[in-house]
Amino acid sequence: MIEFLQNLGKNTRTSFTKLGRGTFFLLQATSGIVSVLPRPRLLLNQMHSIGVLSFLIITISGLFVGMVLGLQGYYILSDFGAEETLGVMVAASLVRELGPVVTALLFAGRAGSALTAEIGLMKATEQLSGMEMMAVDPIKRIISPRFLAGFLSMPLLAALFSAVGIIGGQMVGSGLLGVDEGAYWSQMRANIDFQDDIVNGVIKSIVFGFVASWIALFEGYDAIPTSEGVSRATTRTVVNSAFSILGLDFILTALMFGD
Amino acid sequence: MENSVSSQNSLVSVQNLSFYRGNKKIFDDISLEFERGKVTAIMGPSGTGKTTLLKLIGGQLHPKQGAVIVDGNNVHRLRRAELYNLRKRMGMLFQSGALLTDMNVFDNVAFPLREHTHLPESMIRTLVLMKLQAVGLRGARNLMPNELSGGMARRIALARAIALDPMMIMYDEPFTGQDPISKGALVQLIKSLNNILGLTSIIVSHDVQETAEIADYIYVISEGKIVGQGTPKEIEQSESDWVQQFMTGAADGPVHFHYPAKDYVDDLLSTGKRY
């Protein structure tokens, strides 16, 4: 019993210390953004490797998710003779929920794990230490551009995901199952609200991008500089990002869509 | 006696330094002087914290006690911006080279110049080629770090370390894991750079022969203390057991072959239960 309490105390303390280090790291990374702005090349390079290189996985996943939504939506709505509203259903699910959430989960798996491994290995091979000795602050030079690129890329990727998904839903709905194409689009345009649906979805994706980038970069920076340490950190990035994204999604949804 | 003479002309001075890692004592009240324009070596068995000492001098670690004075500045009292300014004048060669793996050789050497100066690209090119020529690798400028041998990587890192024309260079185990030819090349290079550029060099190493060849002064460290110091000749003739064990490479001596453990017979006869 005593041992259990001791372990509990020890683990709690470790977690809180880590949270403290993480917060301090976040402050440093955020304040480093100022020094990235005069050097757009650093940012563009990172947006390329974090954002552009995630294009394919986001597009293909978006297409399939949209197609499945089209199928499932049609089966349910046609029971009520409401298949004309398929467009609204597909678009609302994507823009409000699946776009930001699934994109963020894919982002954590594709870009987040890569960031953690990259930073962790830079630490293990003394590249970060070497930079410090060359009087270059690794937070400003390495972390901040990646952080900024991460949370700028996320809303763009989420928008892409939703757009491709809506096209996927339309392909299945009107192409395969015979929902009227005009109804699909006009119902969507009439019922999707810019403020309620689109802006809220974008806010969600910005928050997820912020959190996923923070977790990925911090886990890499805080990794034990050995091969095992980096591999564990990469796993933690994916697991912690998934938990945080899904948990935050619930909180944000409750705040945004509750009357 | 040596110290009092050298301290007037020393570029780096480590004073009464103590450092702990967790509860383990790494340095116990040690003082060292590194004279301007000279090659000073720190030798000792692996695990004695030689690299840690370089990190303390570079301000990456903080001592529990004592001070490190570099060119009149107390490294651990400086504000961040001042420390970074001082570091621009201190080169460091890491054991692994620590080259940035996403850039080719040219960009690696140009990195400190691009970060710290506003020189036009044409001038950076000239400077980089000069530094690469000095280490004999001008022809390798387009290679990526993963295409370099260990010896080449270290020479490129050396070119990068001298890119900003520093006043001193710290070498962390420059000879470890090198074949005889690269070892010879590095020995030559360290000596000639020191003389031609008027640098002050600090070498951390356990390669006795190579280091003794180029060092002007040697400190031998073991278990957190300085166990011997002097010119290479004096060290060779030292009567200290520690120094002799290190220089001749005896397996047992003041530095024990066995890691501290409880009595061997007791250990074998005990139940072997996990505790």
mmCIF file of N, CA, C and O in Angstrom, chain B residues 179-211:
data_model
loop_
_atom_site.group_PDB
_atom_site.id
_atom_site.type_symbol
_atom_site.label_atom_id
_atom_site.label_comp_id
_atom_site.label_asym_id
_atom_site.label_seq_id
_atom_site.Cartn_x
_atom_site.Cartn_y
_atom_site.Cartn_z
ATOM 1 N N ASP B 179 41.239 5.754 -38.377
ATOM 2 C CA ASP B 179 42.347 4.911 -38.852
ATOM 3 C C ASP B 179 43.648 5.717 -38.759
ATOM 4 O O ASP B 179 43.604 6.943 -38.628
ATOM 5 N N PRO B 180 44.812 5.024 -38.830
ATOM 6 C CA PRO B 180 46.081 5.730 -38.602
ATOM 7 C C PRO B 180 46.280 6.926 -39.527
ATOM 8 O O PRO B 180 46.833 7.947 -39.105
ATOM 9 N N ILE B 181 45.798 6.816 -40.785
ATOM 10 C CA ILE B 181 46.031 7.916 -41.722
ATOM 11 C C ILE B 181 45.220 9.149 -41.311
ATOM 12 O O ILE B 181 45.747 10.259 -41.231
ATOM 13 N N SER B 182 43.917 8.938 -41.016
ATOM 14 C CA SER B 182 43.120 10.105 -40.612
ATOM 15 C C SER B 182 43.615 10.656 -39.289
ATOM 16 O O SER B 182 43.561 11.863 -39.050
ATOM 17 N N LYS B 183 44.080 9.743 -38.412
ATOM 18 C CA LYS B 183 44.624 10.207 -37.138
ATOM 19 C C LYS B 183 45.791 11.143 -37.384
ATOM 20 O O LYS B 183 45.865 12.245 -36.848
ATOM 21 N N GLY B 184 46.694 10.689 -38.260
ATOM 22 C CA GLY B 184 47.870 11.494 -38.593
ATOM 23 C C GLY B 184 47.454 12.830 -39.179
ATOM 24 O O GLY B 184 47.998 13.885 -38.816
ATOM 25 N N ALA B 185 46.451 12.795 -40.081
ATOM 26 C CA ALA B 185 46.000 14.031 -40.719
ATOM 27 C C ALA B 185 45.440 14.991 -39.674
ATOM 28 O O ALA B 185 45.726 16.196 -39.701
ATOM 29 N N LEU B 186 44.652 14.455 -38.724
ATOM 30 C CA LEU B 186 44.055 15.313 -37.699
ATOM 31 C C LEU B 186 45.113 15.911 -36.793
ATOM 32 O O LEU B 186 45.054 17.087 -36.425
ATOM 33 N N VAL B 187 46.115 15.088 -36.435
ATOM 34 C CA VAL B 187 47.197 15.580 -35.572
ATOM 35 C C VAL B 187 47.880 16.770 -36.239
ATOM 36 O O VAL B 187 48.059 17.835 -35.634
ATOM 37 N N GLN B 188 48.224 16.582 -37.514
ATOM 38 C CA GLN B 188 48.861 17.660 -38.276
ATOM 39 C C GLN B 188 47.995 18.908 -38.314
ATOM 40 O O GLN B 188 48.450 20.025 -38.104
ATOM 41 N N LEU B 189 46.707 18.660 -38.600
ATOM 42 C CA LEU B 189 45.763 19.750 -38.793
ATOM 43 C C LEU B 189 45.584 20.566 -37.520
ATOM 44 O O LEU B 189 45.602 21.798 -37.538
ATOM 45 N N ILE B 190 45.446 19.873 -36.399
ATOM 46 C CA ILE B 190 45.238 20.573 -35.135
ATOM 47 C C ILE B 190 46.458 21.426 -34.809
ATOM 48 O O ILE B 190 46.345 22.593 -34.441
ATOM 49 N N LYS B 191 47.628 20.826 -35.016
ATOM 50 C CA LYS B 191 48.856 21.554 -34.704
ATOM 51 C C LYS B 191 49.010 22.774 -35.619
ATOM 52 O O LYS B 191 49.270 23.883 -35.159
ATOM 53 N N SER B 192 48.809 22.553 -36.934
ATOM 54 C CA SER B 192 49.073 23.664 -37.856
ATOM 55 C C SER B 192 48.017 24.757 -37.713
ATOM 56 O O SER B 192 48.337 25.942 -37.778
ATOM 57 N N LEU B 193 46.751 24.370 -37.487
ATOM 58 C CA LEU B 193 45.728 25.391 -37.293
ATOM 59 C C LEU B 193 46.046 26.226 -36.071
ATOM 60 O O LEU B 193 45.904 27.448 -36.068
ATOM 61 N N ASN B 194 46.497 25.537 -35.036
ATOM 62 C CA ASN B 194 46.814 26.250 -33.804
ATOM 63 C C ASN B 194 47.919 27.285 -34.041
ATOM 64 O O ASN B 194 47.831 28.420 -33.591
ATOM 65 N N ASN B 195 48.933 26.872 -34.810
ATOM 66 C CA ASN B 195 50.057 27.784 -35.022
ATOM 67 C C ASN B 195 49.738 28.878 -36.034
ATOM 68 O O ASN B 195 50.040 30.038 -35.812
ATOM 69 N N ILE B 196 49.111 28.470 -37.157
ATOM 70 C CA ILE B 196 48.893 29.447 -38.227
ATOM 71 C C ILE B 196 47.841 30.472 -37.832
ATOM 72 O O ILE B 196 47.996 31.664 -38.034
ATOM 73 N N LEU B 197 46.739 29.998 -37.243
ATOM 74 C CA LEU B 197 45.657 30.921 -36.907
ATOM 75 C C LEU B 197 45.833 31.546 -35.528
ATOM 76 O O LEU B 197 45.017 32.354 -35.104
ATOM 77 N N GLY B 198 46.874 31.152 -34.819
ATOM 78 C CA GLY B 198 47.097 31.702 -33.484
ATOM 79 C C GLY B 198 45.987 31.348 -32.522
ATOM 80 O O GLY B 198 45.572 32.150 -31.689
ATOM 81 N N LEU B 199 45.472 30.126 -32.633
ATOM 82 C CA LEU B 199 44.368 29.698 -31.772
ATOM 83 C C LEU B 199 44.883 29.219 -30.429
ATOM 84 O O LEU B 199 46.074 29.000 -30.242
ATOM 85 N N THR B 200 43.950 29.018 -29.529
ATOM 86 C CA THR B 200 44.232 28.298 -28.303
ATOM 87 C C THR B 200 43.450 27.000 -28.408
ATOM 88 O O THR B 200 42.269 27.038 -28.738
ATOM 89 N N SER B 201 44.100 25.878 -28.183
ATOM 90 C CA SER B 201 43.387 24.617 -28.367
ATOM 91 C C SER B 201 43.284 23.849 -27.065
ATOM 92 O O SER B 201 44.235 23.789 -26.284
ATOM 93 N N ILE B 202 42.109 23.270 -26.845
ATOM 94 C CA ILE B 202 41.908 22.381 -25.709
ATOM 95 C C ILE B 202 41.517 21.034 -26.283
ATOM 96 O O ILE B 202 40.542 20.939 -27.022
ATOM 97 N N ILE B 203 42.296 20.020 -25.992
ATOM 98 C CA ILE B 203 41.988 18.694 -26.527
ATOM 99 C C ILE B 203 41.630 17.758 -25.389
ATOM 100 O O ILE B 203 42.370 17.636 -24.417
ATOM 101 N N VAL B 204 40.490 17.137 -25.519
ATOM 102 C CA VAL B 204 40.099 16.111 -24.573
ATOM 103 C C VAL B 204 40.332 14.786 -25.270
ATOM 104 O O VAL B 204 39.853 14.588 -26.383
ATOM 105 N N SER B 205 41.127 13.917 -24.687
ATOM 106 C CA SER B 205 41.434 12.695 -25.412
ATOM 107 C C SER B 205 41.955 11.622 -24.478
ATOM 108 O O SER B 205 42.438 11.898 -23.393
ATOM 109 N N HIS B 206 41.851 10.353 -24.930
ATOM 110 C CA HIS B 206 42.573 9.327 -24.203
ATOM 111 C C HIS B 206 43.554 8.605 -25.126
ATOM 112 O O HIS B 206 44.047 7.548 -24.797
ATOM 113 N N ASP B 207 43.805 9.213 -26.285
ATOM 114 C CA ASP B 207 44.830 8.655 -27.149
ATOM 115 C C ASP B 207 46.174 9.247 -26.742
ATOM 116 O O ASP B 207 46.530 10.361 -27.128
ATOM 117 N N VAL B 208 46.917 8.467 -25.961
ATOM 118 C CA VAL B 208 48.103 8.988 -25.302
ATOM 119 C C VAL B 208 49.128 9.504 -26.292
ATOM 120 O O VAL B 208 49.573 10.654 -26.217
ATOM 121 N N GLN B 209 49.446 8.638 -27.286
ATOM 122 C CA GLN B 209 50.549 8.971 -28.188
ATOM 123 C C GLN B 209 50.270 10.229 -29.003
ATOM 124 O O GLN B 209 51.081 11.157 -29.026
ATOM 125 N N GLU B 210 49.130 10.225 -29.680
ATOM 126 C CA GLU B 210 48.795 11.342 -30.573
ATOM 127 C C GLU B 210 48.744 12.653 -29.792
ATOM 128 O O GLU B 210 49.227 13.685 -30.244
ATOM 129 N N THR B 211 48.130 12.592 -28.602
ATOM 130 C CA THR B 211 47.954 13.812 -27.844
ATOM 131 C C THR B 211 49.292 14.333 -27.336
ATOM 132 O O THR B 211 49.580 15.530 -27.418
#
